[in-house]
Coordinates of C-alpha atoms (C1' of nucleotides) in Angstrom, one line a residue:
Chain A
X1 CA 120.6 103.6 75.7
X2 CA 117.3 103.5 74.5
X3 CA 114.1 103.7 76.7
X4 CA 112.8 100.3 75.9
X5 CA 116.1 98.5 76.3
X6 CA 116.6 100.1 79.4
X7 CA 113.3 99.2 80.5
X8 CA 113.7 95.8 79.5
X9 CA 117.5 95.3 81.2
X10 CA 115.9 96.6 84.7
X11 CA 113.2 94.5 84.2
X12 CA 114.6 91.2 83.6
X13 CA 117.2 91.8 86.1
X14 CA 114.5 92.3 88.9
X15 CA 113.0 89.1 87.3
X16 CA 115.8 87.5 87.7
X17 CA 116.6 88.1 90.6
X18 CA 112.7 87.1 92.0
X19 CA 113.6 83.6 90.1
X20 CA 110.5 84.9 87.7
X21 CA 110.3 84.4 84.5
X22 CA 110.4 86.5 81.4
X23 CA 107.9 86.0 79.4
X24 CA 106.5 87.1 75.6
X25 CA 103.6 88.3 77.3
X26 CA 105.7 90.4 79.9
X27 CA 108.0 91.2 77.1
X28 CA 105.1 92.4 75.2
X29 CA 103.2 94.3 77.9
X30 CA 106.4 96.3 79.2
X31 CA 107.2 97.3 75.2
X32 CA 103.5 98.8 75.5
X33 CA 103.9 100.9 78.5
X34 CA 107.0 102.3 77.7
X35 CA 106.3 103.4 74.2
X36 CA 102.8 104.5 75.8
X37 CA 104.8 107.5 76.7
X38 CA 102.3 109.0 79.1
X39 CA 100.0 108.1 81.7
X40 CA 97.7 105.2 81.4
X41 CA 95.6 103.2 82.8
X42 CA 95.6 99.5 83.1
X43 CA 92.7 99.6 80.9
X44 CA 94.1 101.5 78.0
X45 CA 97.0 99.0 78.3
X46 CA 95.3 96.2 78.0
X47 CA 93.6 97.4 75.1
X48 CA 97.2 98.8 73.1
X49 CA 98.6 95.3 74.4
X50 CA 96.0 93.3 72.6
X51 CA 96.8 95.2 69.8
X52 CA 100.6 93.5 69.6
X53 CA 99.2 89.9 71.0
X54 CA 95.5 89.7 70.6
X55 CA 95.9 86.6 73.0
X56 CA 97.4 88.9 76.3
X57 CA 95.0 88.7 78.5
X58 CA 93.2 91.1 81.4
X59 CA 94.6 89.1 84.4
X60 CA 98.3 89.2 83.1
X61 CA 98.1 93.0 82.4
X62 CA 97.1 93.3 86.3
X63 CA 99.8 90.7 87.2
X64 CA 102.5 92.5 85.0
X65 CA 101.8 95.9 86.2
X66 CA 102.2 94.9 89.5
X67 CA 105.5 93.7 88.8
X68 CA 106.4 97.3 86.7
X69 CA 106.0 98.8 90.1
X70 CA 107.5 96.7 91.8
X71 CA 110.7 97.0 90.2
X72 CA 110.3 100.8 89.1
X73 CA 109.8 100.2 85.6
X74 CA 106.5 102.2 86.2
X75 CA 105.4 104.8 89.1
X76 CA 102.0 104.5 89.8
X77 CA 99.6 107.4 90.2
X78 CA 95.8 107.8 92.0
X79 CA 93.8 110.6 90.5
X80 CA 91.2 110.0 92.4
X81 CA 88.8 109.0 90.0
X82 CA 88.6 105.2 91.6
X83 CA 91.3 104.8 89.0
X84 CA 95.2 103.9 88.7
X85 CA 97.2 105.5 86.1
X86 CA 100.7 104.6 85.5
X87 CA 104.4 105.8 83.5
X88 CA 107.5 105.3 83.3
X89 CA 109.7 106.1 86.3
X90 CA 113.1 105.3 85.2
X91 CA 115.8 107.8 84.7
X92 CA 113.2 110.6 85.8
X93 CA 113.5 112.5 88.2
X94 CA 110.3 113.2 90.7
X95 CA 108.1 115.6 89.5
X96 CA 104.3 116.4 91.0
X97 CA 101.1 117.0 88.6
X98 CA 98.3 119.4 87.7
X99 CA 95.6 118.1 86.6
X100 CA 92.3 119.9 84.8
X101 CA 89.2 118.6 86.2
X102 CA 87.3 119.6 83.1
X103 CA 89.6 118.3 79.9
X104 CA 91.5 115.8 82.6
X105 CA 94.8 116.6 81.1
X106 CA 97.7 115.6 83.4
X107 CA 100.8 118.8 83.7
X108 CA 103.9 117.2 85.1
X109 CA 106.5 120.4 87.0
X110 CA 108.8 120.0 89.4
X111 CA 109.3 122.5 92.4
X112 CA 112.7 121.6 94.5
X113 CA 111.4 123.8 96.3
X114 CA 108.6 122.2 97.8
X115 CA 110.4 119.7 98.6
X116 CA 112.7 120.8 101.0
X117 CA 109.7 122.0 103.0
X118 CA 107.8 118.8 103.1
X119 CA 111.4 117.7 104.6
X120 CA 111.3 120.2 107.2
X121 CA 107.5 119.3 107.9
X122 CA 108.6 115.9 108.3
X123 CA 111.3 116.8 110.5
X124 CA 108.9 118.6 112.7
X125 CA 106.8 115.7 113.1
X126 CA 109.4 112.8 113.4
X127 CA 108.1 111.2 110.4
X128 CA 110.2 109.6 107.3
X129 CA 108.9 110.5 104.5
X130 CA 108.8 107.3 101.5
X131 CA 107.3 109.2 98.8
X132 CA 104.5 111.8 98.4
X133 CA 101.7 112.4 96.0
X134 CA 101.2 116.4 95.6
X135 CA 97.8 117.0 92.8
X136 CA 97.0 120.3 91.9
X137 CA 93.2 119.9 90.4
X138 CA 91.8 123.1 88.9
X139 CA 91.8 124.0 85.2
X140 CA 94.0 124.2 82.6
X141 CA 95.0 127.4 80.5
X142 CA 92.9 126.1 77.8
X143 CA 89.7 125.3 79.9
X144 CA 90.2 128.1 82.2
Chain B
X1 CA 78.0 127.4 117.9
X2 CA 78.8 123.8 118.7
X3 CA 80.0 121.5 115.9
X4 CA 76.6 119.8 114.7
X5 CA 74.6 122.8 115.3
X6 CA 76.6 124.5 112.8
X7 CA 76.6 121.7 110.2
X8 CA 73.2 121.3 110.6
X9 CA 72.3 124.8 110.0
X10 CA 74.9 124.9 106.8
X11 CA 73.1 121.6 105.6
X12 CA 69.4 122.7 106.2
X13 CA 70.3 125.6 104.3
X14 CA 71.9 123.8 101.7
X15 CA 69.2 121.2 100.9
X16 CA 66.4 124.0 101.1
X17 CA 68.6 125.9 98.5
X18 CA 68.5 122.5 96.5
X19 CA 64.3 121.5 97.6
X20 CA 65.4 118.2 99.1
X21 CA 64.2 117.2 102.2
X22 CA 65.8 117.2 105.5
X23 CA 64.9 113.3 106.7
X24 CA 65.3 111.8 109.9
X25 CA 68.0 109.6 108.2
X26 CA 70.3 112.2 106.7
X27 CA 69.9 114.4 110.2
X28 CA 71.0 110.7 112.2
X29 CA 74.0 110.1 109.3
X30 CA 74.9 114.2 109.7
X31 CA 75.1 113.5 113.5
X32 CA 77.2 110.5 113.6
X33 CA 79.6 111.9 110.8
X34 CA 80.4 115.7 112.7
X35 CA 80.5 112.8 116.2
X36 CA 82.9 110.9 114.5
X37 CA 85.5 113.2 115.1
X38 CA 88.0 112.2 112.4
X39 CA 88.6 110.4 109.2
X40 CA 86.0 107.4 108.5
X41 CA 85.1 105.4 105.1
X42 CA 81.1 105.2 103.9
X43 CA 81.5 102.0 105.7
X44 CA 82.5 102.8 109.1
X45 CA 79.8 106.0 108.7
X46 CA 77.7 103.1 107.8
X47 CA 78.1 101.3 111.2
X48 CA 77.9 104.1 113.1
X49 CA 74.7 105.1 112.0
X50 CA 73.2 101.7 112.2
X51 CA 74.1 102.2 116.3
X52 CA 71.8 105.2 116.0
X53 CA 69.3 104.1 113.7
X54 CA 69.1 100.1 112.9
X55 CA 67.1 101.0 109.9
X56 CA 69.6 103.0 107.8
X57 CA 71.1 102.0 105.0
X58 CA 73.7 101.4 102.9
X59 CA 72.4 103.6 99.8
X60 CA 71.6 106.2 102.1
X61 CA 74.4 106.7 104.0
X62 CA 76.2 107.1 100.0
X63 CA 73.7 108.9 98.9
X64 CA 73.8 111.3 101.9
X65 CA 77.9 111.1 101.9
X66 CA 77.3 112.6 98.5
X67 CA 75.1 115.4 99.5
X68 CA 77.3 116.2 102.9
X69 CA 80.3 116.7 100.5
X70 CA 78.2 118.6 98.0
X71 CA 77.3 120.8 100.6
X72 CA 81.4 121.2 101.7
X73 CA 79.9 119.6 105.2
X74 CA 82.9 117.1 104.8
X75 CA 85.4 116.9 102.4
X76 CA 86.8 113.8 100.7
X77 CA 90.0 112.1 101.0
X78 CA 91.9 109.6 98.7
X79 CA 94.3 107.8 100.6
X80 CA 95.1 105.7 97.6
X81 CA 93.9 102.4 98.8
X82 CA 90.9 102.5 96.9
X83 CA 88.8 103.3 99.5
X84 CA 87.5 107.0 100.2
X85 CA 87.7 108.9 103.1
X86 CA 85.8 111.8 105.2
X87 CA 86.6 114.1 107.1
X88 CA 84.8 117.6 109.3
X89 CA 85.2 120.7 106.4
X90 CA 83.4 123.3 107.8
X91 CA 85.2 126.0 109.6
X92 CA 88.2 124.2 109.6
X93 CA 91.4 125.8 107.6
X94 CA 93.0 123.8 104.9
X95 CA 95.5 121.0 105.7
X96 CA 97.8 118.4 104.0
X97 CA 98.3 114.7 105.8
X98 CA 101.5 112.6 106.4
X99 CA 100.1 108.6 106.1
X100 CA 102.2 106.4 107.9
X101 CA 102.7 103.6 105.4
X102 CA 102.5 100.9 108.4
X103 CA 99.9 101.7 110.8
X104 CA 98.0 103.9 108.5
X105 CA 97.8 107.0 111.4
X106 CA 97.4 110.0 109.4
X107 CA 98.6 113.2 110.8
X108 CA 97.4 116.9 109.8
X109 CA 99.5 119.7 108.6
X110 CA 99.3 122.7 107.8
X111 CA 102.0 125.0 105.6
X112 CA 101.0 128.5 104.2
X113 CA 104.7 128.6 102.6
X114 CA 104.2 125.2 100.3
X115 CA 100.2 126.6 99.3
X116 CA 102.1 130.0 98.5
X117 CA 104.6 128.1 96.3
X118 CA 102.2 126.3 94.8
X119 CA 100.0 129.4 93.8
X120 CA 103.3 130.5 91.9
X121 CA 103.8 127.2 90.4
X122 CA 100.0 127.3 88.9
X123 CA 100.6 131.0 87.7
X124 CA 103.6 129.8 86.0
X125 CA 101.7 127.3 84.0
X126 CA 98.3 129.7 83.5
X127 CA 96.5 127.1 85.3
X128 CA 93.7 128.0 87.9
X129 CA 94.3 125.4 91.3
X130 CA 91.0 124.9 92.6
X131 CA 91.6 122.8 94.9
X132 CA 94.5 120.1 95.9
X133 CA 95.8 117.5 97.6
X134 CA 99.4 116.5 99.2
X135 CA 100.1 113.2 101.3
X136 CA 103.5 112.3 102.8
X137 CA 103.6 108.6 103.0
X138 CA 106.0 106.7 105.1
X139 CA 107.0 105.7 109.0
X140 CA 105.4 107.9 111.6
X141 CA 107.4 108.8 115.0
X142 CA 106.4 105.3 116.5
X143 CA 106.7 103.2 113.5
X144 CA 109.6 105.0 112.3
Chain C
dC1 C1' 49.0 115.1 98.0
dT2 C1' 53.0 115.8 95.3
dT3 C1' 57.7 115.2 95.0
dG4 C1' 61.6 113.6 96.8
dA5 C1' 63.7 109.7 99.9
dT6 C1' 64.2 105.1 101.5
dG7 C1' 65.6 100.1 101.7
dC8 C1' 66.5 96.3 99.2
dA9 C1' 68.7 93.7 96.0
dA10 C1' 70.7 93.8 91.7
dA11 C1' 74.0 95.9 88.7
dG12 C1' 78.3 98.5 88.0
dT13 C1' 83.4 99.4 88.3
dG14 C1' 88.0 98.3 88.6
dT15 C1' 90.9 94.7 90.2
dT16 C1' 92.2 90.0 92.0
dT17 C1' 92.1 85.0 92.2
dG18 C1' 91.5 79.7 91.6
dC19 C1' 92.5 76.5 88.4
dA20 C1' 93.8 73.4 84.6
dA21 C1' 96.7 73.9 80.6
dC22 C1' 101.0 75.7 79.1
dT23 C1' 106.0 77.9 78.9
dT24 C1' 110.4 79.1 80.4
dA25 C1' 114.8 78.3 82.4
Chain D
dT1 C1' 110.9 68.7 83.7
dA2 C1' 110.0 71.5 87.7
dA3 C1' 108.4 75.9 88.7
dG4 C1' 106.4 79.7 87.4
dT5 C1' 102.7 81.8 84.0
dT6 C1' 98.7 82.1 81.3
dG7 C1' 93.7 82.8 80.0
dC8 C1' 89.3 82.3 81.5
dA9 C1' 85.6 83.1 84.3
dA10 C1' 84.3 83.6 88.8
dA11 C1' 85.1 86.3 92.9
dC12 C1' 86.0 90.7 95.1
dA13 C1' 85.5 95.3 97.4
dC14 C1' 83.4 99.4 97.0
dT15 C1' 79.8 102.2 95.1
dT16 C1' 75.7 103.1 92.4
dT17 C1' 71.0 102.4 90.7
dG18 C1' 66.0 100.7 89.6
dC19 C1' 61.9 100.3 91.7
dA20 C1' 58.0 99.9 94.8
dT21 C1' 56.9 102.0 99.1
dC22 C1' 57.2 105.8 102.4
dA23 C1' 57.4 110.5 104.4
dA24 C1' 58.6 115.5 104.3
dG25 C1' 56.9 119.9 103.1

DNA sequence: CTTGATGCAAAGTGTTTGCAACTTA
DNA sequence: TAAGTTGCAAACACTTTGCATCAAG
């Protein structure tokens, strides 16, 4: 199935199932951040929205984003620049990110690896582990 | 060498290196931070130092957050809910943090394996870490 | 006595919210 | 047609900045 139809099916199921309502401008927004295939803010979104519906407004980005996360459509990420990033989280699996602090370009990898030990940590400390954010921040091959 | 002592020193030296001025403010705000014995936001460092010094404020305290951070006096942490965090760097080794997702205690940890791996990860992508950051969110041992 | 530092309030950021008008189910 | 949704602008929370005054070196 393709991304966006998958996207959309999750997403008005979850809607659904809220008694919310989809709407063109939710339609819309979620057709943006999938075929945004990347990471994005809510900013660039807005602006790639607007493009499609000149009328979508800054408020309903906000509103529909929190939605997205809710219901998985998106993962949200902190880079620590004061700012959210977002992409698409269904049908991946999790991965963890590099990120150059000079050109500030975002390397997904995945270590199973790690994993497993942050499990054993956990275990260690009696904690239950709901998700994790692992950044690597340094420079890229390019800017090293 | 007790704890301030030694920051002091490192932050004398740094702002010498720099020709800023040690003030009476930024020795106060130095004091309360290395005190505070933890994590704390701008704002609670902000409160803290008005205790010791009525006068202090707000700018300074980010102004001199900037320069204790500069100086690797503290180092910064992003817990993710927009709000920046501090905590003692000096002489102190590396460590990662669990975050319990309902009373917000944060727990240290350290794990030489999961740095190694991730030395081997960056090597794998030609990518030079220089510096990172790993939280485990979810229930701690009493909110579990 | 020169240069940097301070406090204040105003300005920035990124995000959220109140509200009247408007859509969706 | 009832309930949720929208755009707008104002409100927010946190942080930064311009400026006249002050203090460290």
């Amino acid at each position: 199935m393709p991304l966006i139809a998958e996207a959309e099916k999750r997403f008005s199921k979850f809607l659904e199932e809220k008694d919310l309502k989809l709407t063109s401008q939710r339609r819309t927004i979620l057709r943006q951040a999938i075929e945004a295939n990347g990471h994005f803010s809510a900013e660039k979104l807005l602006e790639i929205s607007k493009k499609a519906d000149s009328t979508i407004s800054k408020a309903t980005v906000y509103r529909t984003l929190a939605l997205l996360k809710e219901s998985k459509v998106l993962e949200e990420q902190d880079f620590g620049d004061g700012r959210k990033v977002y992409e698409r989280a269904e049908g991946r699996k999790h991965h963890d990110h590099f990120v150059c602090i000079k050109c500030g370009k975002i390397i997904e990898f995945e270590n199973e690896h790690i994993e497993k030990l942050q499990d054993s940590e956990a275990k260690k400390q009696q904690f239950k582990i709901v998700y994790h954010s692992l950044k690597l921040f340094g420079f890229c091959k390019s800017c090293g």
